[in-house]
Coordinates of C-alpha atoms and ligand atoms in Angstrom, one line a residue:
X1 CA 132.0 235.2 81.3
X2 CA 130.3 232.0 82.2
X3 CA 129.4 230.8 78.9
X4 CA 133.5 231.3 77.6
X5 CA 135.0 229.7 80.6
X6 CA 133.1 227.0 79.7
X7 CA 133.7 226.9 76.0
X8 CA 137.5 227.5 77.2
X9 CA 137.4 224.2 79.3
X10 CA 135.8 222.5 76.3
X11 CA 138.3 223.5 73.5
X12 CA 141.4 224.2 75.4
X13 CA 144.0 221.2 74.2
X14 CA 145.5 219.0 77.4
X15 CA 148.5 217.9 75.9
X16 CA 149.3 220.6 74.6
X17 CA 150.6 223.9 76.0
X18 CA 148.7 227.1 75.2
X19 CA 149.3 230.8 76.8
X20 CA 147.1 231.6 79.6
X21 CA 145.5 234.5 77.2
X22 CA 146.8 236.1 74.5
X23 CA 148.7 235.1 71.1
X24 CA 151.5 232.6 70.8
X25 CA 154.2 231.5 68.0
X26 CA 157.4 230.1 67.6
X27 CA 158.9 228.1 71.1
X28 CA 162.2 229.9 71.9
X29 CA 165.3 229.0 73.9
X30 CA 164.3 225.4 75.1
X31 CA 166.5 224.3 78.0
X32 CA 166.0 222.2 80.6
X33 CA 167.5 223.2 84.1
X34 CA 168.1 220.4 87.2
X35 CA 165.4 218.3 85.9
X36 CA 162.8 220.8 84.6
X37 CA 162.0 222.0 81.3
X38 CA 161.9 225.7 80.5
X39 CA 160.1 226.7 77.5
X40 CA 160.1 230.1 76.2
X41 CA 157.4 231.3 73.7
X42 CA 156.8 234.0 70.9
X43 CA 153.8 236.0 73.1
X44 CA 151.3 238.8 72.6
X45 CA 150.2 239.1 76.3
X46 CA 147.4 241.6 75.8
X47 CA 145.6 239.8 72.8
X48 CA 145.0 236.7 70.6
X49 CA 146.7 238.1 67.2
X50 CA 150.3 238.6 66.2
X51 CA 152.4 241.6 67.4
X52 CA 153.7 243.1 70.4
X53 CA 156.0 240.5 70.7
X54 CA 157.6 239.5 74.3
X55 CA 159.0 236.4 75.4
X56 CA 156.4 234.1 77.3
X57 CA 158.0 231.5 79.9
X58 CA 156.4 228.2 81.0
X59 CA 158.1 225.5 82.8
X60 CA 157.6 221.2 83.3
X61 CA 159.1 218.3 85.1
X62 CA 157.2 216.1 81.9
X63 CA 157.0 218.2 79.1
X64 CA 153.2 217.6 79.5
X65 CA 151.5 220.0 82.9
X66 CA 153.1 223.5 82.6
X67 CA 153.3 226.0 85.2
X68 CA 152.8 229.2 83.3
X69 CA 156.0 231.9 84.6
X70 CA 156.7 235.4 84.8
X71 CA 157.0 237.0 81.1
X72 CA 160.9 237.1 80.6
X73 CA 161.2 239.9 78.2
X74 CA 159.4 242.3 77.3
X75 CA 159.9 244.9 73.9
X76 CA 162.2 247.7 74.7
X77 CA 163.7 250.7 72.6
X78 CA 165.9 247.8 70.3
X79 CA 162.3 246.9 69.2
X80 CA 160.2 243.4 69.7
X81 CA 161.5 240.0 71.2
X82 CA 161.7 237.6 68.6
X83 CA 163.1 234.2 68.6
X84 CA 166.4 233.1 69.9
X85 CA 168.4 230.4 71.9
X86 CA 169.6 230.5 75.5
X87 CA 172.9 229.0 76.5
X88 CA 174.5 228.1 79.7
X89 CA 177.3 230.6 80.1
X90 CA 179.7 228.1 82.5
X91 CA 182.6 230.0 82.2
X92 CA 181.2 233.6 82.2
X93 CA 182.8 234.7 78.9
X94 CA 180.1 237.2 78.5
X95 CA 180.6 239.1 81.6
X96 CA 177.3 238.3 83.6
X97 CA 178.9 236.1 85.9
X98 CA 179.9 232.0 85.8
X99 CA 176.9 230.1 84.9
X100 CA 175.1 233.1 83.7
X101 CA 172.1 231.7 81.3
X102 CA 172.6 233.8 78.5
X103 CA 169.6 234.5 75.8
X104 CA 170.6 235.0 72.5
X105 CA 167.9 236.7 70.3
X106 CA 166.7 238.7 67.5
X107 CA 165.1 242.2 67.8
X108 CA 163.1 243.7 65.1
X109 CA 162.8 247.3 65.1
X110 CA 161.0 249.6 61.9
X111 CA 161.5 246.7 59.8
X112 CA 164.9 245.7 60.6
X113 CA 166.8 242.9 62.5
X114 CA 169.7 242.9 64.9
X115 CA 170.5 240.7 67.5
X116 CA 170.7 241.2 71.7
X117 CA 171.5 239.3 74.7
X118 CA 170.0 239.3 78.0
X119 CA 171.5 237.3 81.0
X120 CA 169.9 235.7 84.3
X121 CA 171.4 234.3 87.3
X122 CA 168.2 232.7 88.9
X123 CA 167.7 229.7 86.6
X124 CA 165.8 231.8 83.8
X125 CA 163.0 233.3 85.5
X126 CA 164.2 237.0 85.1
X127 CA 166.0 238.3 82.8
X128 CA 168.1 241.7 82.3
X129 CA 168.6 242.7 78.9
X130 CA 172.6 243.9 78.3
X131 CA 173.2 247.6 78.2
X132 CA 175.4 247.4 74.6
X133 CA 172.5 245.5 72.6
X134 CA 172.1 245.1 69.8
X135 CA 175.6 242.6 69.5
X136 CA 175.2 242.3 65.9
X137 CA 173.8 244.0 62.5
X138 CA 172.2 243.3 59.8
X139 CA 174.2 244.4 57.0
X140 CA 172.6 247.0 54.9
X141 CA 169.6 246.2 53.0
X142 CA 169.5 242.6 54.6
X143 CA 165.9 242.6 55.5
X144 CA 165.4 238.9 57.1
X145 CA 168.0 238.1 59.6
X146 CA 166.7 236.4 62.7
X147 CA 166.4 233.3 64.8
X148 CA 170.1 232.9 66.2
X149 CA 170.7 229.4 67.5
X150 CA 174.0 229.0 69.6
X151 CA 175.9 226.4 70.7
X152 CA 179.1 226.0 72.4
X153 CA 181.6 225.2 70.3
X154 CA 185.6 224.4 71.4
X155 CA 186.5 227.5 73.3
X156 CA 183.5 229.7 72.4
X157 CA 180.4 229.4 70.7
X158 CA 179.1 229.3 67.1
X159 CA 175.8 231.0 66.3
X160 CA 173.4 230.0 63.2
X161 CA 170.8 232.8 61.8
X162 CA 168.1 232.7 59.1
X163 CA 168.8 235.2 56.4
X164 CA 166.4 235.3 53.7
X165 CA 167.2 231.8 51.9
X166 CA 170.4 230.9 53.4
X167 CA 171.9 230.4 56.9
X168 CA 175.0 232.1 58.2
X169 CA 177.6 230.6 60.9
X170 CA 179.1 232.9 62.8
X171 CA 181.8 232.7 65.9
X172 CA 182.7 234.1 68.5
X173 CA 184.7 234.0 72.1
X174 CA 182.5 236.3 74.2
X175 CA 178.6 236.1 73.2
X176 CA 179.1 239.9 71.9
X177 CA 182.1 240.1 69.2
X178 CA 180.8 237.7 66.4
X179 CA 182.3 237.4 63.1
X180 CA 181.1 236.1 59.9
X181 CA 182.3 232.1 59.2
X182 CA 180.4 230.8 56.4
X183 CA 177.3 231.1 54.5
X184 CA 175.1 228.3 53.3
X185 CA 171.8 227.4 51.0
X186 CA 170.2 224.3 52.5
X187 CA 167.0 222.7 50.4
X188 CA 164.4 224.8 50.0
X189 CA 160.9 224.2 48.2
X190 CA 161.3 227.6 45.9
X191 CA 164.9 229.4 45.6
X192 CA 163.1 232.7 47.2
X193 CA 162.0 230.6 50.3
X194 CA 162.6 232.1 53.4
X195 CA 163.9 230.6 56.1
X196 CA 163.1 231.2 59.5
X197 CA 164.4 229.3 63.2
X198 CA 167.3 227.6 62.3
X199 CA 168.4 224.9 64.8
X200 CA 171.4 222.4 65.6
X201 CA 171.0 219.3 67.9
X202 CA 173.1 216.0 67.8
X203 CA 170.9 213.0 67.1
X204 CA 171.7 209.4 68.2
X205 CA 171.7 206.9 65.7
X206 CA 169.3 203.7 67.2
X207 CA 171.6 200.9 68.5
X208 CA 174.8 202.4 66.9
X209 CA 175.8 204.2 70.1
X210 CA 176.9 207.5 68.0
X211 CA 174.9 210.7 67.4
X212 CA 174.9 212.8 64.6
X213 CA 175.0 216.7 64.1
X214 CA 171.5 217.9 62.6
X215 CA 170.5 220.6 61.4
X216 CA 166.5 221.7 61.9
X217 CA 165.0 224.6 59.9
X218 CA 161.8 226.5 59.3
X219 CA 160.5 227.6 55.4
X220 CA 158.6 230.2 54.5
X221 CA 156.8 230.5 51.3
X222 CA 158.4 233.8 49.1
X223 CA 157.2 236.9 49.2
X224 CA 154.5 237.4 46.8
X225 CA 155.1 234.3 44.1
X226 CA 153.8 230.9 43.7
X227 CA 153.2 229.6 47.3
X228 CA 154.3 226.6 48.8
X229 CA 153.4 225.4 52.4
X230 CA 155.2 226.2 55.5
X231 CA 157.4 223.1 56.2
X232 CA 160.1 222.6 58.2
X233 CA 163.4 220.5 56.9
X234 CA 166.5 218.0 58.7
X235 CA 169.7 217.6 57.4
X236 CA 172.6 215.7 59.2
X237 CA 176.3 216.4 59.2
X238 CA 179.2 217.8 61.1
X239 CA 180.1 220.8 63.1
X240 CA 183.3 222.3 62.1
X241 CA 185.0 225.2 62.9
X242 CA 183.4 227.2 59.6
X243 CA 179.8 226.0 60.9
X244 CA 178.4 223.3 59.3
X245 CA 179.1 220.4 56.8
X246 CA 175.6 218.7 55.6
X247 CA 175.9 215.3 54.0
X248 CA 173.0 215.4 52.6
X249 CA 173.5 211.9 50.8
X250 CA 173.2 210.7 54.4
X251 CA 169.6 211.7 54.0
X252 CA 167.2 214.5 55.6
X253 CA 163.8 215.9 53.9
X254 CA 160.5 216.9 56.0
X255 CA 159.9 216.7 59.5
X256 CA 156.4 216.9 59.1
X257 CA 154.4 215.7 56.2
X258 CA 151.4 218.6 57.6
X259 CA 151.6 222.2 56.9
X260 CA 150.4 223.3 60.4
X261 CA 154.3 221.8 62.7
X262 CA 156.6 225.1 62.7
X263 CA 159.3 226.9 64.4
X264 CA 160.5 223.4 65.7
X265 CA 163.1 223.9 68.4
X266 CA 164.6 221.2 70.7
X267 CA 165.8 220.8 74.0
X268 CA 169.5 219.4 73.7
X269 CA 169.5 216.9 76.2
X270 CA 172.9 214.9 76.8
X271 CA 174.3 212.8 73.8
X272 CA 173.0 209.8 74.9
X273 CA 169.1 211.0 76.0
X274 CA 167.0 211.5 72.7
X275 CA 166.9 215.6 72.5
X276 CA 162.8 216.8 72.6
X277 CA 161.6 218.9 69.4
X278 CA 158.5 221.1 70.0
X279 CA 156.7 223.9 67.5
X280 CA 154.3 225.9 66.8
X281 CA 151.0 225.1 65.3
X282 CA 149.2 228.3 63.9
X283 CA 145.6 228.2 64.8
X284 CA 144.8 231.2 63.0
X285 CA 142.9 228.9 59.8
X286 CA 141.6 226.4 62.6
X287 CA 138.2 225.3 61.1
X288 CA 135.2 226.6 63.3
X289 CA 137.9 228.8 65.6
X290 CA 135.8 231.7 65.3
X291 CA 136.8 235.0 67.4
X292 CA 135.7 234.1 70.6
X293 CA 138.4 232.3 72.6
X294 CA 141.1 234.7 74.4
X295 CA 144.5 232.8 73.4
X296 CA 145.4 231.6 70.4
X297 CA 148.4 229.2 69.1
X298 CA 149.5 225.8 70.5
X299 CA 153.2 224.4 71.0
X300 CA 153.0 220.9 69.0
X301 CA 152.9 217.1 71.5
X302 CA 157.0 216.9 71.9
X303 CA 159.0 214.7 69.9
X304 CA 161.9 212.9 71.2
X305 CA 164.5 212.6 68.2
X306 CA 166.5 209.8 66.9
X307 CA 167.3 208.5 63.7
X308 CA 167.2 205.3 62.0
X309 CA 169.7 203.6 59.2
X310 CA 168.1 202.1 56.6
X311 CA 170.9 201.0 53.9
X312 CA 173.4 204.1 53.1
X313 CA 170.4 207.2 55.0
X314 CA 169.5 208.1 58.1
X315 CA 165.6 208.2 58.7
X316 CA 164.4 210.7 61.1
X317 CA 162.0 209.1 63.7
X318 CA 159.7 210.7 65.8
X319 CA 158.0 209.8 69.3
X320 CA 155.2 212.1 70.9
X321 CA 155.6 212.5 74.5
X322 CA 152.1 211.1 76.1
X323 CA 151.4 210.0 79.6
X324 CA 151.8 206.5 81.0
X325 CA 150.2 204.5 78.2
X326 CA 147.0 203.3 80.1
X327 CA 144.0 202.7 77.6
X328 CA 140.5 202.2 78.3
X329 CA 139.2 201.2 75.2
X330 CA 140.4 198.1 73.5
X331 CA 139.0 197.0 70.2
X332 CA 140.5 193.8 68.1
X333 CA 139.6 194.5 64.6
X334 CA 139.6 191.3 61.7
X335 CA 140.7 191.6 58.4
X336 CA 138.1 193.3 56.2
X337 CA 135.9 194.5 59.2
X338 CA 135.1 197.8 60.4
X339 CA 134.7 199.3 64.4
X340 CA 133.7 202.1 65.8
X341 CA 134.8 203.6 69.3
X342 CA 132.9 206.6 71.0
X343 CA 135.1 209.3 71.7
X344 CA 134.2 210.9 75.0
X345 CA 136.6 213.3 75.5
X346 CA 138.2 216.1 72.9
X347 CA 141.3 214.7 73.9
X348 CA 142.7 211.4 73.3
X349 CA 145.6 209.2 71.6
X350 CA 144.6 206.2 70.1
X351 CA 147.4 203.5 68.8
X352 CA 147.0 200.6 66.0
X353 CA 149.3 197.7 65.9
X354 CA 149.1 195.3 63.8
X355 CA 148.3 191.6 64.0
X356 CA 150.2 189.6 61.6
X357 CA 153.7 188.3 61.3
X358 CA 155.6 191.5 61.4
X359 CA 154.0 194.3 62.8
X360 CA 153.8 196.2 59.4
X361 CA 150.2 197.8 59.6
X362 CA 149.5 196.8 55.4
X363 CA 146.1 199.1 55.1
X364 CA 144.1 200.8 57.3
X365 CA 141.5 203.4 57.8
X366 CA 140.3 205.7 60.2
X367 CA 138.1 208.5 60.3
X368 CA 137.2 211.2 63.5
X369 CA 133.7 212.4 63.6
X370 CA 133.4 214.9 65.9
X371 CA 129.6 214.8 66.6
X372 CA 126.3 213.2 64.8
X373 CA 125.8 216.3 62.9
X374 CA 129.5 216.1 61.7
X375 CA 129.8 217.0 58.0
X376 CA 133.2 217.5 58.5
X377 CA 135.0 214.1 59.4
X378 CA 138.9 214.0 59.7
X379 CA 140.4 210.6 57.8
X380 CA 143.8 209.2 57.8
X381 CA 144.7 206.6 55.7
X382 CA 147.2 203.7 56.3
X383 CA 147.7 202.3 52.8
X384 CA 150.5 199.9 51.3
X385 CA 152.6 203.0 50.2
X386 CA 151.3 205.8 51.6
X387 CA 150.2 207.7 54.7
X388 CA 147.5 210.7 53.8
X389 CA 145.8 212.8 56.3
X390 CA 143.1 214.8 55.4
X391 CA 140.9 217.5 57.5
X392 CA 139.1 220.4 56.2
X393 CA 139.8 220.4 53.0
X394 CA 143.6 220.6 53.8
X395 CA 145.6 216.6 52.3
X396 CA 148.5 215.7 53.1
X397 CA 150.7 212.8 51.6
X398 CA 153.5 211.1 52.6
X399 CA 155.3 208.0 51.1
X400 CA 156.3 205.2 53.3
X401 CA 159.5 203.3 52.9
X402 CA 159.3 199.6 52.0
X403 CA 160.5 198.0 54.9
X404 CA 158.7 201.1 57.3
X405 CA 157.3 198.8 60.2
X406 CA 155.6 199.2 63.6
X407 CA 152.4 201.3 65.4
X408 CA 150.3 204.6 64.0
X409 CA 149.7 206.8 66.7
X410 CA 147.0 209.6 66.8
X411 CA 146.9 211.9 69.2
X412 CA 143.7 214.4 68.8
X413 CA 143.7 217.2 70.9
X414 CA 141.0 219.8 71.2
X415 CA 141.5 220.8 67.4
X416 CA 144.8 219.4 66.4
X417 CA 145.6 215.9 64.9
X418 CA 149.1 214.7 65.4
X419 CA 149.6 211.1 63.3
X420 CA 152.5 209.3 63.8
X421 CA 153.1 206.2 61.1
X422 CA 155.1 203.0 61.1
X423 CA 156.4 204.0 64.9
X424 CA 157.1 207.7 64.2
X425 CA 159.1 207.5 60.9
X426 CA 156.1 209.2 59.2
X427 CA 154.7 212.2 60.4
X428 CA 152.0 214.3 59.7
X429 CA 149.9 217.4 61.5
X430 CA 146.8 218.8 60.5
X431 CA 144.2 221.1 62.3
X432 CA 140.8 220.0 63.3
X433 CA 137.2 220.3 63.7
X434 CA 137.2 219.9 67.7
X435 CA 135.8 216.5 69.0
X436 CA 132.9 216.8 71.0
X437 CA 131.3 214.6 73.5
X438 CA 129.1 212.7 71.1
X439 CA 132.5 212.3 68.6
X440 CA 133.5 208.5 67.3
X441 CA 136.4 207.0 65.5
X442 CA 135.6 204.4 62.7
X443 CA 138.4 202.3 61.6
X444 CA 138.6 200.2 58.9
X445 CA 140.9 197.0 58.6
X446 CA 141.8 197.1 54.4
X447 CA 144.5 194.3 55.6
X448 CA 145.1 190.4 55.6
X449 CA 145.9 190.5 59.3
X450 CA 143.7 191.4 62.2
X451 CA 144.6 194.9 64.0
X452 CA 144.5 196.0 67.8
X453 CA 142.7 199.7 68.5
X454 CA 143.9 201.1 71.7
X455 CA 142.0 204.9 72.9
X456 CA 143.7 206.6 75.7
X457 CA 141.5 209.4 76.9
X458 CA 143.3 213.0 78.4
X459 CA 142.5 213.0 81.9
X460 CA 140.4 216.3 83.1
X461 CA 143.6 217.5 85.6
X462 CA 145.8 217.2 82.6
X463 CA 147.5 220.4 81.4
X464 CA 148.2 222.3 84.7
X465 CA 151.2 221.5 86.5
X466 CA 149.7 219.9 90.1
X467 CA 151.1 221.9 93.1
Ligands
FRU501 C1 158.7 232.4 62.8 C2 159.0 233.9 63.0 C3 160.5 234.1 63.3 C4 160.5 235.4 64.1 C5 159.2 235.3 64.9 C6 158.5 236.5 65.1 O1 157.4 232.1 63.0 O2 158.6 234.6 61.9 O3 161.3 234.1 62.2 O4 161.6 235.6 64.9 O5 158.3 234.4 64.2 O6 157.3 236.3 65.9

């Protein structure tokens, strides 16, 4: 028992929020409630694989120490939790009562899908599931049809769901009469692409003052063709009264160049605050993981959202939420020169700016060792054109824009590697050897102008909410 704690308080990420034991996948029904976030998770509380699905709860005033909460719901006869949204119900349309929270998910039962409610009235930490679930069908041999996403909408509320490779809007007055609106096919990689957790969050636009409508959404590879990596997609546009109107000329593409960032789900803050994406990174294909630790899956570092114009599109940028930026190690790095730094800790963010003129990193390398007798080094590279992460034989390319400017950002966490180019308008998330205590980070200056290297090292306390 010894020996695992302390391989737990070795490999267990800080930044990022794991299950105390057990298995964990998609986030579900982000809200955040008088100043403190509430994060729901896909949860297997009796082991470290996939199944038994319930609804995990874990709550912050920073989206960075969690204070682990009662399980919220738990599998009944209407089958396993799966993922779903949770609204505030101000007016009590649904009949639990005026500012009811009211979770709106999917339940899977023999192999088929329905949705369910289930309301609180203490600020979402128990939950009663409603006596009439399920609220809505699949129709007859419609075998994926999950993930509901609602939002209020004018009077009442519009609901989005995943089924198979297109989404369907649906309305309704009540939370439990909903009728079909509309039926879209947003981009997918392959036309039998399956999309899962299907989300809707406005946007600002940077200095414009507006925000803009957009639409977040998980891919699957098909069934049993050619694969293609898990991704998940943005697309901006309207909300009208049959759904959703994507103007896709406006721009949207990949959230996240890596094939390991999934389920993303946000926390809709107020139009003017940047709304907070988080999702799931599956550890199942973590190099070295082996079968020994008791939890497995991590939520991603969260992302505050906002997007960018840059001529006729909109550019989705991305910030990680860290701690107070306080660095200990400081390295100044000349054109043409390489440094190294030691990495102490298996946690840490490390930030490059660049030196010249503008702030436009030109070409840079850097690679994480994670011990002397590492064969297995992680590398991103910074280059004229393109970002490319590469770890464990899984690469990952991305292509910068022209005029992409400003810092790269890598936060390394215990086994994950979050990189985040020309100030977050590039992303990219790959899974890791872990870093131990005798790890370094070589970077390479392939530019004109000299670069700064800032590490910022996870703190021991980090993780646990403090009492
Ligand atoms: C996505 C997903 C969802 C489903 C849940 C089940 O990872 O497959 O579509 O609701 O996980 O755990």
């Amino acid at each position: 028992m010894k020996a695992q704690e302390d391989a737990d308080a070795f490999t267990r990420p800080r930044w990022h929020f794991t299950p105390p034991s057990g298995w964990m996948n998609d986030p579900n029904g982000p809200i955040r409630l008088g100043g403190r976030y509430h994060l729901y998770y896909q949860h297997n509380p009796d082991a470290p694989v996939w199944g038994n699905l319930h609804w995990g709860h874990a709550s912050s005033t920073d989206l960075l120490h969690w204070r682990h909460e009662p399980i919220a719901l738990k599998p009944d006869e209407q089958g396993l939790m799966f993922t779903g949204s949770v609204v505030r119900d101000t007016d009590g349309t649904a009949g639990f009562g005026e500012g009811a929270l009211v979770a709106v998910f999917t339940q899977h039962l023999d192999g088929l899908e329905r949705q369910s409610l289930a309301w609180s009235l203490d600020g979402g930490q128990t939950w009663t599931p409603y006596h009439d679930n399920p609220v809505l069908e699949a129709p007859p041999g419609c075998r994926d049809f999950r993930d509901p996403k609602v939002i209020a909408h004018g009077a009442g509320w519009l609901m989005v769901l995943a089924v198979g490779s297109e989404l369907w809007w649906y309305r309704s007055q009540d939370l439990r009469g909903w009728e079909l609106a509309a039926k879209m096919s947003p981009p997918v990689p392959s036309p039998q692409s399956i999309i899962e957790v299907p989300d809707l969050v406005r946007v600002p636009v940077n200095g414009a003052g507006t925000d803009v409508w957009t639409l977040i959404y998980s891919v699957e590879p098909p069934r049993g063709t050619a694969k293609h990596p898990r991704q998940v997609r943005w697309v901006p546009g309207a909300v009208c009264d049959a759904g959703f109107a994507a103007t896709a000329s406006q721009g949207g593409g990949v959230v996240d160049a890596g094939p390991v960032y999934y389920a993303s789900l946000t926390w809709d803050l107020a139009s003017a605050e940047e709304p907070v994406a988080i999702g799931w990174m599956d550890e199942r294909a973590a190099p070295g993981r082996g079968g020994s630790r008791p939890w497995c899956g991590r939520q991603s570092i969260p992302r505050r959202l906002s997007l960018v114009q840059r001529g006729d599109a909109l550019v989705l940028r991305q910030r990680p939420v860290l701690p107070d930026w306080t660095p200990s190690a400081r390295v100044v790095i000349t054109a043409g020169s390489a440094e190294s730094v030691a990495l102490a800790r298996g946690t840490f963010a490390a930030r490059v700016t660049g030196g010249g003129a503008d702030d436009r990193i030109q070409a840079t390398r850097l690679r994480l060792e994670s011990g002397p007798a590492n064969t297995d080094p992680a590398s991103v590279r910074l280059g004229p054109t393109v970002l490319e992460v590469s770890s464990s034989g899984v690469d990952v390319r991305r292509e910068r824009a022209d005029a992409d400017a400003g810092d790269l950002m890598l936060i390394s966490d215990c086994g994950s590697l979050e990189v985040f180019a020309d100030a977050g308008l590039g992303v990219a998330s790959v899974l890791t050897p872990v870093v131990g205590s005798t790890g370094r980070m070589v970077v390479e200056n392939d530019g004109p102008d000299p670069l700064v290297v800032e590490v910022m090292f996870g703190a021991d306390d980090a993780g646990a909410e403090q009492p």
